């Protein structure tokens, strides 16, 4: 059973890595940075929770509120908007959003 889970995890990570490599460079770094930030906050939440459990005073509503805000719809929309600013469909190295602004002037 454990081998099946590890096999499925490796297959999923391979698929994620393949899709991530298809992204353009700035979008890739935004997505990776966001995921690393979320991961660090969640791991720190569990670490602090375990520390406080050992000390006998579990109470972490503020850190949980930060994590909820970090993975909430507003933050995901913000990251999506920022990543959308770096889309370059024609491949000339200038993001399409900035080309449109240049054409308006």
mmCIF file of C-alpha atoms in Angstrom:
data_model
loop_
_atom_site.group_PDB
_atom_site.id
_atom_site.type_symbol
_atom_site.label_atom_id
_atom_site.label_comp_id
_atom_site.label_asym_id
_atom_site.label_seq_id
_atom_site.Cartn_x
_atom_site.Cartn_y
_atom_site.Cartn_z
ATOM 1 C CA UNK A 1 0.000 0.000 0.000
ATOM 2 C CA UNK A 2 2.791 2.398 0.932
ATOM 3 C CA UNK A 3 4.583 1.616 -2.341
ATOM 4 C CA UNK A 4 1.438 2.538 -4.292
ATOM 5 C CA UNK A 5 1.252 5.891 -2.537
ATOM 6 C CA UNK A 6 4.934 6.597 -3.213
ATOM 7 C CA UNK A 7 4.516 5.553 -6.861
ATOM 8 C CA UNK A 8 1.490 7.800 -7.256
ATOM 9 C CA UNK A 9 3.345 10.673 -5.565
ATOM 10 C CA UNK A 10 6.369 10.300 -7.860
ATOM 11 C CA UNK A 11 4.121 10.160 -10.916
ATOM 12 C CA UNK A 12 2.226 13.261 -9.797
ATOM 13 C CA UNK A 13 5.425 15.191 -9.052
ATOM 14 C CA UNK A 14 6.783 14.253 -12.479
ATOM 15 C CA UNK A 15 3.633 15.588 -14.128
ATOM 16 C CA UNK A 16 3.765 18.794 -12.092
ATOM 17 C CA UNK A 17 7.440 19.280 -12.951
ATOM 18 C CA UNK A 18 6.750 18.751 -16.653
ATOM 19 C CA UNK A 19 3.911 21.280 -16.647
ATOM 20 C CA UNK A 20 5.908 23.775 -14.607
ATOM 21 C CA UNK A 21 8.759 23.599 -17.119
ATOM 22 C CA UNK A 22 6.302 24.610 -19.848
ATOM 23 C CA UNK A 23 5.613 27.935 -18.095
ATOM 24 C CA UNK A 24 7.473 31.076 -19.037
ATOM 25 C CA UNK A 25 10.315 32.030 -16.699
ATOM 26 C CA UNK A 26 8.724 34.919 -14.704
ATOM 27 C CA UNK A 27 5.463 33.014 -14.246
ATOM 28 C CA UNK A 28 7.394 29.968 -13.097
ATOM 29 C CA UNK A 29 9.201 31.958 -10.399
ATOM 30 C CA UNK A 30 5.978 33.600 -9.206
ATOM 31 C CA UNK A 31 4.230 30.239 -8.883
ATOM 32 C CA UNK A 32 7.221 28.593 -7.186
ATOM 33 C CA UNK A 33 7.659 31.536 -4.798
ATOM 34 C CA UNK A 34 3.983 31.489 -3.847
ATOM 35 C CA UNK A 35 3.974 27.728 -3.251
ATOM 36 C CA UNK A 36 7.171 27.907 -1.176
ATOM 37 C CA UNK A 37 5.705 30.726 0.931
ATOM 38 C CA UNK A 38 2.497 28.782 1.565
ATOM 39 C CA UNK A 39 4.503 25.644 2.388
ATOM 40 C CA UNK A 40 6.733 27.511 4.864
ATOM 41 C CA UNK A 41 3.766 29.073 6.644
ATOM 42 C CA UNK A 42 1.924 25.761 6.913
ATOM 43 C CA UNK A 43 5.031 23.929 8.166
ATOM 44 C CA UNK A 44 5.737 26.703 10.677
ATOM 45 C CA UNK A 45 2.122 26.515 11.859
ATOM 46 C CA UNK A 46 2.436 22.797 12.544
ATOM 47 C CA UNK A 47 5.848 23.278 14.143
ATOM 48 C CA UNK A 48 4.603 25.991 16.479
ATOM 49 C CA UNK A 49 1.484 23.973 17.233
ATOM 50 C CA UNK A 50 3.595 20.976 18.246
ATOM 51 C CA UNK A 51 5.905 23.195 20.335
ATOM 52 C CA UNK A 52 2.975 24.774 22.166
ATOM 53 C CA UNK A 53 1.352 21.355 22.635
ATOM 54 C CA UNK A 54 4.508 20.154 24.371
ATOM 55 C CA UNK A 55 4.524 23.305 26.525
ATOM 56 C CA UNK A 56 0.844 22.804 27.376
ATOM 57 C CA UNK A 57 -0.637 25.997 25.897
ATOM 58 C CA UNK A 58 -2.032 25.479 22.398
ATOM 59 C CA UNK A 59 -3.257 28.743 20.855
ATOM 60 C CA UNK A 60 -2.365 29.820 17.322
ATOM 61 C CA UNK A 61 -5.322 31.721 15.846
ATOM 62 C CA UNK A 62 -3.187 34.563 14.438
ATOM 63 C CA UNK A 63 -0.894 32.315 12.420
ATOM 64 C CA UNK A 64 -3.897 30.326 11.219
ATOM 65 C CA UNK A 65 -5.516 33.593 10.087
ATOM 66 C CA UNK A 66 -2.380 34.439 8.082
ATOM 67 C CA UNK A 67 -2.442 31.020 6.417
ATOM 68 C CA UNK A 68 -6.139 31.426 5.595
ATOM 69 C CA UNK A 69 -5.423 34.825 4.075
ATOM 70 C CA UNK A 70 -2.476 33.439 2.125
ATOM 71 C CA UNK A 71 -4.503 30.683 0.464
ATOM 72 C CA UNK A 72 -7.749 32.658 0.251
ATOM 73 C CA UNK A 73 -9.403 33.759 -2.987
ATOM 74 C CA UNK A 74 -8.063 37.321 -2.814
ATOM 75 C CA UNK A 75 -4.414 36.229 -2.669
ATOM 76 C CA UNK A 76 -4.860 33.568 -5.343
ATOM 77 C CA UNK A 77 -6.503 36.190 -7.570
ATOM 78 C CA UNK A 78 -3.623 38.596 -6.929
ATOM 79 C CA UNK A 79 -0.989 35.992 -7.817
ATOM 80 C CA UNK A 80 -2.967 35.056 -10.933
ATOM 81 C CA UNK A 81 -3.141 38.722 -11.976
ATOM 82 C CA UNK A 82 0.594 39.239 -11.467
ATOM 83 C CA UNK A 83 1.392 36.052 -13.379
ATOM 84 C CA UNK A 84 -0.919 37.206 -16.180
ATOM 85 C CA UNK A 85 1.167 40.358 -16.576
ATOM 86 C CA UNK A 86 4.106 38.216 -17.710
ATOM 87 C CA UNK A 87 2.322 36.217 -20.440
ATOM 88 C CA UNK A 88 4.111 36.537 -23.799
ATOM 89 C CA UNK A 89 2.097 34.687 -26.430
ATOM 90 C CA UNK A 90 3.960 36.000 -29.474
ATOM 91 C CA UNK A 91 7.379 35.070 -28.062
ATOM 92 C CA UNK A 92 9.161 38.390 -28.650
ATOM 93 C CA UNK A 93 10.330 38.702 -25.044
ATOM 94 C CA UNK A 94 7.987 41.569 -24.121
ATOM 95 C CA UNK A 95 4.885 40.630 -22.102
ATOM 96 C CA UNK A 96 1.674 41.179 -24.079
ATOM 97 C CA UNK A 97 0.177 43.357 -21.332
ATOM 98 C CA UNK A 98 3.013 45.875 -21.732
ATOM 99 C CA UNK A 99 2.820 45.737 -25.539
ATOM 100 C CA UNK A 100 -0.856 46.755 -25.365
ATOM 101 C CA UNK A 101 0.025 49.766 -23.210
ATOM 102 C CA UNK A 102 2.796 50.726 -25.643
ATOM 103 C CA UNK A 103 0.366 50.526 -28.585
ATOM 104 C CA UNK A 104 -2.144 52.820 -26.828
ATOM 105 C CA UNK A 105 0.414 55.656 -26.578
#
